[in-house]
């Protein structure tokens, strides 16, 4: 059984109930727990902060690898930092681990500044991109290497600790084996066991799957999630793979050029991206640029023959927007990130001045997006006559590439259409990522 606790005290045993050896998605039976957010059982806003970045900047010469970052990782949270290569993810992790010191700002653990604290005294376990197991040591000795600075927690012997950890990472009985005899995924699990050996407060993983093939990656990410759940250990996970980020995390921080541009649960990041960058980086998207076509708003009733437009039970305005030569009706206002289910998104929105809460007026510039699965063939609303350029068969679905008014669109369909096709979308499925008021615009409508 997975009975290893990070501190040996058993204090986190409540989370054992969520363990699942097969790594099946976590099911939140324990939604009565005041420290979680109900539906998904993730650590909620009431949970104390484990790791905090307070205005952290890390410069290498002219490059700000990390640029004025504020964030708070909650205790027990699986927190993922995702972004394209070179955006500063590894630097973030090195700042948490203590391998780098901030040029500016503070890193805090449980509220205390850890500036002067060396890595080995920070109670963090680190797993690097390339599994760095010692080939001349056995699996057990590699795990035991994690105990070079400290005795095993919980008063157990070294051997007991090693065996328990190998059990935890689903490699029981491999202690005497050569790392070379293991698969890539198994070696990464040994590296995780080694990082966990001293019972750290925080587990840091830097693209631990990047050397593995797709199938192993999917399996390992479920195993990592399961291990994290069973220990309830605060985890900061770095990846450039947005699908991986969405699938394992309690919350995701999206980075771009050293800045954090959105912090929110996976569903929010996907459904309510805080900016065009996030909309295009996380999953496929269709981005439209347009201009609000008429002063004022069209009521839901007018635009849809009496059907009320709701977004999670809220009335939402439908606004006509001219895109190329077509006027499209889009939902506006009800789906603002400010109203989304976590606090981080609103901050990112404000920082970018996208102004969802403002009233759209004629002439305002708007950028909105519609997911491929929300573009539907022969849908009555927002009809776009498009040409089929090609299709990629992906197994469960087919990604169809279209051109409409000189712009590329992507659609997911079971049966790919050929030639020309008319697609449409529900105004509610349009999500505004930028809204720029026209210069000197007069009153509100
Ligand atoms: P990521 O992990 O997201 O790919 P990194 O944190 O490794 O990004 O790097 C962010 C930026 O900082 C990059 O422009 C990179 O070239 C630069 N950088 C990272 N480490 C160093 C270093 N030790 N010296 C100089 N520049 C660095
Ligand atoms: Mg990196």
Short mmCIF file of C-alpha atoms and ligand atoms in Angstrom, two decimals:
data_model
loop_
_atom_site.label_atom_id
_atom_site.label_comp_id
_atom_site.label_asym_id
_atom_site.label_seq_id
_atom_site.Cartn_x
_atom_site.Cartn_y
_atom_site.Cartn_z
CA UNK A 1 0.00 0.00 0.00
CA UNK A 2 1.01 3.56 -0.45
CA UNK A 3 1.37 4.56 3.12
CA UNK A 4 4.38 6.83 2.83
CA UNK A 5 3.73 10.31 4.09
CA UNK A 6 6.07 13.13 3.29
CA UNK A 7 6.68 14.02 6.91
CA UNK A 8 6.29 10.58 8.41
CA UNK A 9 3.59 11.86 10.75
CA UNK A 10 0.59 10.48 8.92
CA UNK A 11 -0.99 13.92 9.09
CA UNK A 12 -1.92 13.78 5.43
CA UNK A 13 -3.59 10.40 5.58
CA UNK A 14 -6.92 11.96 4.68
CA UNK A 15 -5.64 12.15 1.16
CA UNK A 16 -4.99 8.42 1.03
CA UNK A 17 -8.66 8.01 0.28
CA UNK A 18 -8.08 9.66 -3.08
CA UNK A 19 -5.28 7.35 -4.04
CA UNK A 20 -5.77 5.27 -7.09
CA UNK A 21 -3.12 2.85 -8.20
CA UNK A 22 -4.26 2.88 -11.78
CA UNK A 23 -4.04 6.62 -11.89
CA UNK A 24 -7.67 7.01 -12.89
CA UNK A 25 -8.93 10.60 -12.73
CA UNK A 26 -9.39 11.76 -9.20
CA UNK A 27 -12.98 11.64 -8.06
CA UNK A 28 -13.94 14.15 -5.44
CA UNK A 29 -16.12 12.26 -2.98
CA UNK A 30 -14.73 14.42 -0.22
CA UNK A 31 -16.35 17.62 -1.44
CA UNK A 32 -17.45 18.49 2.09
CA UNK A 33 -13.85 19.31 2.87
CA UNK A 34 -13.67 23.04 3.55
CA UNK A 35 -10.11 23.18 2.30
CA UNK A 36 -11.04 22.14 -1.19
CA UNK A 37 -13.07 23.76 -3.91
CA UNK A 38 -15.91 21.30 -4.03
CA UNK A 39 -16.40 20.01 -7.51
CA UNK A 40 -12.84 19.11 -8.34
CA UNK A 41 -11.58 18.65 -4.81
CA UNK A 42 -8.54 20.78 -5.46
CA UNK A 43 -6.95 22.90 -2.74
CA UNK A 44 -9.10 26.02 -2.61
CA UNK A 45 -8.40 29.67 -1.79
CA UNK A 46 -8.64 28.96 1.95
CA UNK A 47 -5.67 26.65 1.84
CA UNK A 48 -2.46 28.24 3.16
CA UNK A 49 0.23 29.31 0.72
CA UNK A 50 3.19 26.95 0.45
CA UNK A 51 5.36 28.83 -2.05
CA UNK A 52 5.01 32.49 -2.90
CA UNK A 53 6.65 34.68 -5.54
CA UNK A 54 6.47 38.33 -4.62
CA UNK A 55 7.59 40.55 -7.49
CA UNK A 56 10.29 38.11 -8.49
CA UNK A 57 12.62 39.02 -11.34
CA UNK A 58 15.64 37.01 -12.46
CA UNK A 59 17.92 38.63 -14.96
CA UNK A 60 20.77 37.12 -16.94
CA UNK A 61 22.51 40.19 -18.31
CA UNK A 62 19.88 41.95 -20.41
CA UNK A 63 17.47 39.02 -20.41
CA UNK A 64 14.76 38.95 -17.77
CA UNK A 65 14.22 35.18 -17.71
CA UNK A 66 11.57 35.77 -15.02
CA UNK A 67 9.98 39.20 -15.00
CA UNK A 68 8.08 40.63 -11.99
CA UNK A 69 6.21 37.45 -11.19
CA UNK A 70 3.67 37.27 -8.36
CA UNK A 71 2.09 33.97 -7.52
CA UNK A 72 1.05 31.77 -4.65
CA UNK A 73 1.12 27.98 -4.75
CA UNK A 74 -1.20 26.43 -2.17
CA UNK A 75 -0.34 23.63 0.19
CA UNK A 76 -1.07 20.26 -1.36
CA UNK A 77 -1.64 21.75 -4.78
CA UNK A 78 -0.51 20.32 -8.10
CA UNK A 79 0.58 23.57 -9.71
CA UNK A 80 1.84 23.56 -13.27
CA UNK A 81 3.89 26.18 -15.05
CA UNK A 82 3.36 25.92 -18.79
CA UNK A 83 4.65 27.98 -21.68
CA UNK A 84 6.74 27.81 -24.82
CA UNK A 85 10.43 27.00 -24.78
CA UNK A 86 12.54 29.82 -23.37
CA UNK A 87 9.69 31.56 -21.51
CA UNK A 88 11.37 31.11 -18.09
CA UNK A 89 9.86 27.90 -16.68
CA UNK A 90 13.13 26.27 -15.63
CA UNK A 91 14.30 29.54 -14.12
CA UNK A 92 11.09 29.68 -12.05
CA UNK A 93 11.75 26.20 -10.75
CA UNK A 94 15.41 26.96 -10.00
CA UNK A 95 14.29 29.99 -8.00
CA UNK A 96 11.98 27.78 -5.93
CA UNK A 97 14.70 25.17 -5.44
CA UNK A 98 17.26 27.78 -4.48
CA UNK A 99 19.68 27.09 -7.34
CA UNK A 100 19.13 30.72 -8.36
CA UNK A 101 18.55 33.83 -6.29
CA UNK A 102 16.11 36.51 -7.51
CA UNK A 103 17.61 39.69 -8.94
CA UNK A 104 14.57 41.41 -7.44
CA UNK A 105 11.68 40.41 -5.22
CA UNK A 106 11.17 37.63 -2.70
CA UNK A 107 10.54 33.90 -2.70
CA UNK A 108 8.71 32.72 0.42
CA UNK A 109 7.98 29.29 1.80
CA UNK A 110 5.05 29.23 4.21
CA UNK A 111 5.36 33.00 4.54
CA UNK A 112 9.09 33.04 5.34
CA UNK A 113 11.65 34.59 3.03
CA UNK A 114 14.01 31.83 1.87
CA UNK A 115 16.50 34.12 0.12
CA UNK A 116 19.55 33.01 2.04
CA UNK A 117 18.49 29.37 2.35
CA UNK A 118 20.56 26.93 0.28
CA UNK A 119 18.81 24.25 -1.82
CA UNK A 120 19.59 21.37 0.57
CA UNK A 121 17.95 23.23 3.45
CA UNK A 122 14.74 24.13 1.58
CA UNK A 123 12.92 20.80 1.95
CA UNK A 124 12.34 20.51 -1.77
CA UNK A 125 12.73 17.43 -3.93
CA UNK A 126 13.71 18.03 -7.55
CA UNK A 127 13.25 15.85 -10.61
CA UNK A 128 15.03 17.07 -13.71
CA UNK A 129 14.25 16.78 -17.37
CA UNK A 130 16.84 14.12 -18.13
CA UNK A 131 16.67 11.35 -15.61
CA UNK A 132 19.98 11.67 -13.88
CA UNK A 133 20.22 8.29 -12.19
CA UNK A 134 23.68 7.05 -11.33
CA UNK A 135 24.25 4.10 -13.66
CA UNK A 136 26.82 2.48 -11.35
CA UNK A 137 24.41 2.44 -8.40
CA UNK A 138 21.45 0.09 -8.00
CA UNK A 139 17.90 1.40 -8.06
CA UNK A 140 17.78 1.21 -4.26
CA UNK A 141 21.11 3.04 -3.91
CA UNK A 142 19.86 5.74 -6.25
CA UNK A 143 16.78 6.26 -4.07
CA UNK A 144 19.00 6.12 -0.96
CA UNK A 145 21.13 8.90 -2.44
CA UNK A 146 18.17 11.18 -1.73
CA UNK A 147 18.88 10.57 1.95
CA UNK A 148 22.48 11.81 1.87
CA UNK A 149 21.60 15.01 3.79
CA UNK A 150 19.05 13.59 6.19
CA UNK A 151 17.86 10.49 8.00
CA UNK A 152 14.70 8.82 6.71
CA UNK A 153 11.61 10.57 8.09
CA UNK A 154 9.28 8.76 10.44
CA UNK A 155 11.96 6.86 12.33
CA UNK A 156 12.16 4.04 9.79
CA UNK A 157 15.38 2.49 8.54
CA UNK A 158 16.96 3.46 5.25
CA UNK A 159 15.98 0.13 3.71
CA UNK A 160 12.39 0.46 4.89
CA UNK A 161 12.21 3.96 3.46
CA UNK A 162 13.63 2.87 0.11
CA UNK A 163 11.25 -0.08 -0.12
CA UNK A 164 8.25 2.07 0.80
CA UNK A 165 9.17 4.65 -1.84
CA UNK A 166 9.66 2.02 -4.54
CA UNK A 167 6.25 0.68 -3.57
CA UNK A 168 4.84 4.19 -3.82
CA UNK A 169 6.12 4.68 -7.37
CA UNK A 170 4.86 1.26 -8.34
CA UNK A 171 8.27 -0.38 -8.64
CA UNK A 172 8.21 -2.83 -5.73
CA UNK A 173 11.08 -5.26 -5.49
CA UNK A 174 13.37 -3.41 -7.90
CA UNK A 175 15.82 -2.18 -5.28
CA UNK A 176 18.68 -4.45 -6.38
CA UNK A 177 18.28 -3.81 -10.08
CA UNK A 178 20.42 -1.81 -12.45
CA UNK A 179 18.88 1.48 -13.67
CA UNK A 180 19.85 0.34 -17.17
CA UNK A 181 17.42 -2.55 -16.94
CA UNK A 182 14.47 -0.17 -16.50
CA UNK A 183 12.39 1.64 -19.09
CA UNK A 184 12.53 5.43 -19.38
CA UNK A 185 9.28 5.82 -17.50
CA UNK A 186 10.47 3.51 -14.73
CA UNK A 187 13.73 5.43 -14.41
CA UNK A 188 11.81 8.66 -14.02
CA UNK A 189 9.77 7.07 -11.25
CA UNK A 190 13.02 6.09 -9.50
CA UNK A 191 14.09 9.72 -9.84
CA UNK A 192 10.79 10.76 -8.23
CA UNK A 193 11.31 8.25 -5.40
CA UNK A 194 14.79 9.68 -4.86
CA UNK A 195 13.44 13.24 -4.75
CA UNK A 196 10.79 12.17 -2.22
CA UNK A 197 13.18 10.18 -0.02
CA UNK A 198 13.90 12.84 2.60
CA UNK A 199 10.19 13.74 2.88
CA UNK A 200 10.31 17.17 1.25
CA UNK A 201 7.54 19.73 1.66
CA UNK A 202 7.60 20.59 -2.02
CA UNK A 203 8.19 18.45 -5.09
CA UNK A 204 9.56 20.17 -8.20
CA UNK A 205 9.51 18.51 -11.59
CA UNK A 206 11.06 20.02 -14.71
CA UNK A 207 9.64 18.44 -17.88
CA UNK A 208 10.10 14.96 -16.46
CA UNK A 209 8.36 13.32 -19.42
CA UNK A 210 10.11 15.07 -22.27
CA UNK A 211 12.44 12.17 -23.09
CA UNK A 212 9.59 9.64 -23.23
CA UNK A 213 7.39 8.61 -26.10
CA UNK A 214 3.75 9.73 -26.20
CA UNK A 215 2.22 6.61 -24.71
CA UNK A 216 4.67 6.46 -21.79
CA UNK A 217 4.16 10.17 -21.15
CA UNK A 218 0.43 9.71 -20.77
CA UNK A 219 0.91 6.81 -18.40
CA UNK A 220 3.60 8.52 -16.33
CA UNK A 221 1.62 11.72 -15.94
CA UNK A 222 -1.27 9.76 -14.42
CA UNK A 223 1.16 7.98 -12.12
CA UNK A 224 2.76 11.28 -11.07
CA UNK A 225 -0.67 12.71 -10.36
CA UNK A 226 -1.59 9.64 -8.34
CA UNK A 227 1.63 9.79 -6.29
CA UNK A 228 1.05 13.50 -5.67
CA UNK A 229 -2.51 12.83 -4.51
CA UNK A 230 -1.55 10.00 -2.25
CA UNK A 231 1.03 12.16 -0.46
CA UNK A 232 -0.85 15.44 -0.69
CA UNK A 233 2.52 17.03 -1.45
CA UNK A 234 2.73 20.55 -2.85
CA UNK A 235 4.01 20.08 -6.38
CA UNK A 236 5.31 22.54 -8.95
CA UNK A 237 5.44 20.92 -12.33
CA UNK A 238 6.99 22.48 -15.41
CA UNK A 239 6.06 21.55 -18.97
CA UNK A 240 5.83 23.06 -22.43
CA UNK A 241 3.03 20.60 -23.22
CA UNK A 242 -0.32 22.29 -22.71
CA UNK A 243 -2.26 19.04 -22.89
CA UNK A 244 -0.14 17.62 -20.09
CA UNK A 245 -0.70 20.79 -18.06
CA UNK A 246 -4.48 20.60 -18.48
CA UNK A 247 -4.65 16.92 -17.64
CA UNK A 248 -2.78 16.77 -14.34
CA UNK A 249 -3.04 20.13 -12.61
CA UNK A 250 -5.13 21.74 -9.92
CA UNK A 251 -4.08 25.10 -11.33
CA UNK A 252 -2.01 26.20 -14.26
CA UNK A 253 0.21 29.25 -14.65
CA UNK A 254 0.71 30.18 -18.29
CA UNK A 255 4.01 31.96 -18.96
CA UNK A 256 5.15 34.09 -21.82
CA UNK A 257 8.51 35.88 -22.09
CA UNK A 258 9.21 35.68 -18.37
CA UNK A 259 5.75 36.83 -17.30
CA UNK A 260 2.86 34.87 -15.89
CA UNK A 261 -0.12 35.77 -18.05
CA UNK A 262 -2.84 33.66 -16.41
CA UNK A 263 -3.20 31.53 -13.30
CA UNK A 264 -6.35 29.44 -13.13
CA UNK A 265 -7.70 25.90 -13.02
CA UNK A 266 -7.32 23.97 -16.29
CA UNK A 267 -10.96 24.40 -17.32
CA UNK A 268 -10.79 28.14 -16.88
CA UNK A 269 -7.58 28.43 -18.85
CA UNK A 270 -9.18 26.43 -21.65
CA UNK A 271 -12.63 28.01 -21.62
CA UNK A 272 -11.78 31.53 -20.53
CA UNK A 273 -8.27 32.28 -21.73
CA UNK A 274 -7.19 35.66 -20.40
CA UNK A 275 -5.53 36.77 -23.60
CA UNK A 276 -5.12 35.94 -27.25
CA UNK A 277 -1.77 34.35 -26.48
CA UNK A 278 -3.34 31.92 -23.99
CA UNK A 279 -6.25 31.27 -26.37
CA UNK A 280 -3.82 30.21 -29.09
CA UNK A 281 -1.26 28.45 -26.92
CA UNK A 282 -3.67 26.22 -25.02
CA UNK A 283 -5.38 23.95 -27.52
CA UNK A 284 -6.54 24.75 -31.04
CA UNK A 285 -8.58 27.89 -31.45
CA UNK A 286 -10.17 30.11 -34.06
CA UNK A 287 -9.36 33.73 -33.46
CA UNK A 288 -11.47 36.46 -35.06
CA UNK A 289 -10.72 40.16 -35.13
CA UNK A 290 -13.63 42.49 -35.63
CA UNK A 291 -15.30 45.78 -34.88
CA UNK A 292 -18.50 46.21 -32.90
CA UNK A 293 -20.99 46.82 -35.67
CA UNK A 294 -23.74 48.87 -34.10
CA UNK A 295 -24.16 51.10 -31.16
CA UNK A 296 -25.63 49.28 -28.21
CA UNK A 297 -26.31 45.65 -27.81
CA UNK A 298 -28.69 43.20 -29.37
CA UNK A 299 -30.81 41.53 -26.75
CA UNK A 300 -30.70 37.80 -26.54
CA UNK A 301 -34.35 37.65 -27.48
CA UNK A 302 -33.84 39.68 -30.67
CA UNK A 303 -30.89 37.70 -31.84
CA UNK A 304 -32.21 34.27 -31.11
CA UNK A 305 -35.96 34.49 -31.42
CA UNK A 306 -36.71 34.49 -27.73
CA UNK A 307 -34.07 32.12 -26.50
CA UNK A 308 -32.32 33.54 -23.49
CA UNK A 309 -28.58 33.48 -23.65
CA UNK A 310 -27.14 32.21 -20.47
CA UNK A 311 -23.67 31.52 -19.32
CA UNK A 312 -23.67 29.53 -16.14
CA UNK A 313 -27.08 30.96 -15.37
CA UNK A 314 -26.20 34.58 -16.10
CA UNK A 315 -27.73 36.80 -18.72
CA UNK A 316 -25.21 37.57 -21.37
CA UNK A 317 -25.28 40.31 -23.96
CA UNK A 318 -25.08 39.39 -27.60
CA UNK A 319 -23.18 41.96 -29.61
CA UNK A 320 -22.95 42.27 -33.41
CA UNK A 321 -19.34 42.32 -34.55
CA UNK A 322 -18.23 42.93 -38.12
CA UNK A 323 -15.56 40.45 -39.13
CA UNK A 324 -14.34 40.83 -42.71
CA UNK A 325 -17.62 41.30 -44.63
CA UNK A 326 -19.84 39.43 -42.23
CA UNK A 327 -21.64 40.48 -39.06
CA UNK A 328 -21.38 37.86 -36.35
CA UNK A 329 -23.30 37.75 -33.08
CA UNK A 330 -21.12 37.04 -30.08
CA UNK A 331 -21.79 36.67 -26.40
CA UNK A 332 -20.16 39.48 -24.49
CA UNK A 333 -19.81 40.13 -20.81
CA UNK A 334 -21.27 37.07 -19.15
CA UNK A 335 -18.19 34.98 -19.63
CA UNK A 336 -15.61 37.41 -18.39
CA UNK A 337 -12.61 35.96 -16.58
CA UNK A 338 -13.56 38.09 -13.58
CA UNK A 339 -16.55 35.87 -13.18
CA UNK A 340 -14.62 32.67 -13.76
CA UNK A 341 -14.09 30.16 -11.04
CA UNK A 342 -10.79 31.31 -9.69
CA UNK A 343 -9.09 34.50 -8.68
CA UNK A 344 -6.01 34.48 -10.89
CA UNK A 345 -7.67 35.06 -14.21
CA UNK A 346 -9.08 38.41 -13.25
CA UNK A 347 -5.67 39.74 -12.32
CA UNK A 348 -4.22 38.75 -15.65
CA UNK A 349 -7.14 40.37 -17.42
CA UNK A 350 -6.76 43.63 -15.61
CA UNK A 351 -3.05 43.62 -16.25
CA UNK A 352 -3.74 43.42 -19.94
CA UNK A 353 -6.41 46.04 -19.95
CA UNK A 354 -8.72 43.91 -21.99
CA UNK A 355 -11.64 45.36 -20.09
CA UNK A 356 -14.28 42.65 -20.30
CA UNK A 357 -16.44 44.45 -17.84
CA UNK A 358 -16.72 47.52 -20.01
CA UNK A 359 -19.66 48.04 -22.30
CA UNK A 360 -19.01 47.38 -25.97
CA UNK A 361 -19.73 50.33 -28.23
CA UNK A 362 -19.91 50.73 -31.97
CA UNK A 363 -16.43 50.93 -33.42
CA UNK A 364 -14.72 49.14 -30.55
CA UNK A 365 -12.13 46.62 -31.64
CA UNK A 366 -12.77 43.09 -30.43
CA UNK A 367 -10.76 39.88 -30.63
CA UNK A 368 -12.68 36.72 -29.83
CA UNK A 369 -12.15 33.02 -30.21
CA UNK A 370 -14.24 29.96 -30.93
CA UNK A 371 -12.94 26.45 -30.24
CA UNK A 372 -12.85 24.00 -33.17
CA UNK A 373 -15.51 21.78 -31.59
CA UNK A 374 -17.84 24.79 -31.38
CA UNK A 375 -17.71 25.44 -35.11
CA UNK A 376 -20.47 23.23 -36.44
CA UNK A 377 -21.43 22.33 -39.95
CA UNK A 378 -24.80 23.73 -41.06
CA UNK A 379 -25.48 25.48 -37.79
CA UNK A 380 -28.07 28.22 -38.19
CA UNK A 381 -26.27 31.00 -36.33
CA UNK A 382 -23.21 32.90 -37.46
CA UNK A 383 -23.00 31.16 -40.79
CA UNK A 384 -19.61 31.20 -42.45
CA UNK A 385 -19.19 29.85 -45.95
CA UNK A 386 -15.74 28.31 -45.94
CA UNK A 387 -13.52 26.23 -48.22
CA UNK A 388 -12.06 22.98 -47.01
CA UNK A 389 -8.28 23.04 -47.40
CA UNK A 390 -7.43 19.72 -45.86
CA UNK A 391 -8.10 17.30 -43.06
CA UNK A 392 -6.02 15.41 -40.53
CA UNK A 393 -7.46 12.14 -39.30
CA UNK A 394 -6.67 11.93 -35.57
CA UNK A 395 -8.57 8.79 -34.65
CA UNK A 396 -11.28 10.05 -32.34
CA UNK A 397 -11.80 13.12 -34.45
CA UNK A 398 -10.68 14.76 -37.65
CA UNK A 399 -9.15 18.21 -37.67
CA UNK A 400 -10.42 20.04 -40.72
CA UNK A 401 -8.62 23.10 -42.03
CA UNK A 402 -10.77 25.75 -43.66
CA UNK A 403 -10.32 29.15 -45.18
CA UNK A 404 -12.94 31.80 -44.74
CA UNK A 405 -12.49 35.36 -46.01
CA UNK A 406 -8.76 34.82 -46.29
CA UNK A 407 -8.43 33.54 -42.74
CA UNK A 408 -7.55 30.03 -41.60
CA UNK A 409 -10.09 28.19 -39.47
CA UNK A 410 -9.98 24.82 -37.81
CA UNK A 411 -12.93 22.58 -37.14
CA UNK A 412 -13.16 19.19 -35.49
CA UNK A 413 -15.55 16.77 -37.09
CA UNK A 414 -16.25 13.07 -37.15
CA UNK A 415 -16.81 13.03 -40.88
CA UNK A 416 -14.70 15.58 -42.71
CA UNK A 417 -16.65 17.69 -45.20
CA UNK A 418 -15.23 18.20 -48.68
CA UNK A 419 -15.13 21.20 -50.99
CA UNK A 420 -17.11 24.05 -49.51
CA UNK A 421 -18.97 23.99 -46.25
CA UNK A 422 -21.13 26.28 -44.14
CA UNK A 423 -20.21 26.36 -40.49
CA UNK A 424 -21.70 28.32 -37.63
CA UNK A 425 -21.36 28.78 -33.90
CA UNK A 426 -23.47 29.65 -30.91
CA UNK A 427 -22.81 33.24 -29.70
CA UNK A 428 -22.24 31.77 -26.24
CA UNK A 429 -19.29 29.81 -27.54
CA UNK A 430 -17.44 32.95 -28.57
CA UNK A 431 -15.02 34.14 -25.91
CA UNK A 432 -13.71 37.70 -26.02
CA UNK A 433 -9.95 37.92 -25.37
CA UNK A 434 -9.39 41.57 -26.27
CA UNK A 435 -11.69 44.56 -26.23
CA UNK A 436 -10.27 47.94 -27.14
CA UNK A 437 -12.53 50.93 -26.80
CA UNK A 438 -12.36 53.38 -29.69
CA UNK A 439 -10.44 56.53 -29.04
CA UNK A 440 -12.43 59.21 -27.28
CA UNK A 441 -15.56 57.09 -27.42
CA UNK A 442 -18.47 58.93 -25.88
CA UNK A 443 -20.92 57.51 -23.43
CA UNK A 444 -21.85 53.99 -22.59
CA UNK A 445 -24.68 52.45 -24.48
P1 LIG B 1 12.27 27.46 -20.33
O1 LIG B 1 12.60 26.50 -19.24
O2 LIG B 1 10.88 27.97 -20.28
O3 LIG B 1 12.61 26.91 -21.67
P2 LIG B 1 14.47 29.01 -19.21
O4 LIG B 1 14.04 29.36 -17.83
O5 LIG B 1 15.43 27.89 -19.34
O6 LIG B 1 13.19 28.76 -20.13
O7 LIG B 1 15.11 30.29 -19.89
C1 LIG B 1 14.47 31.54 -19.95
C2 LIG B 1 15.38 32.53 -20.63
O8 LIG B 1 16.52 32.78 -19.83
C3 LIG B 1 15.91 32.09 -21.97
O9 LIG B 1 15.98 33.22 -22.80
C4 LIG B 1 17.27 31.56 -21.66
O10 LIG B 1 18.13 31.67 -22.77
C5 LIG B 1 17.70 32.46 -20.52
N1 LIG B 1 18.60 31.78 -19.58
C6 LIG B 1 18.26 30.74 -18.79
N2 LIG B 1 19.30 30.37 -18.02
C7 LIG B 1 20.33 31.18 -18.34
C8 LIG B 1 21.69 31.32 -17.87
N3 LIG B 1 22.18 30.52 -16.93
N4 LIG B 1 22.44 32.30 -18.43
C9 LIG B 1 21.93 33.11 -19.39
N5 LIG B 1 20.68 33.05 -19.85
C10 LIG B 1 19.88 32.10 -19.34
MG1 LIG B 2 13.25 24.50 -19.30
#
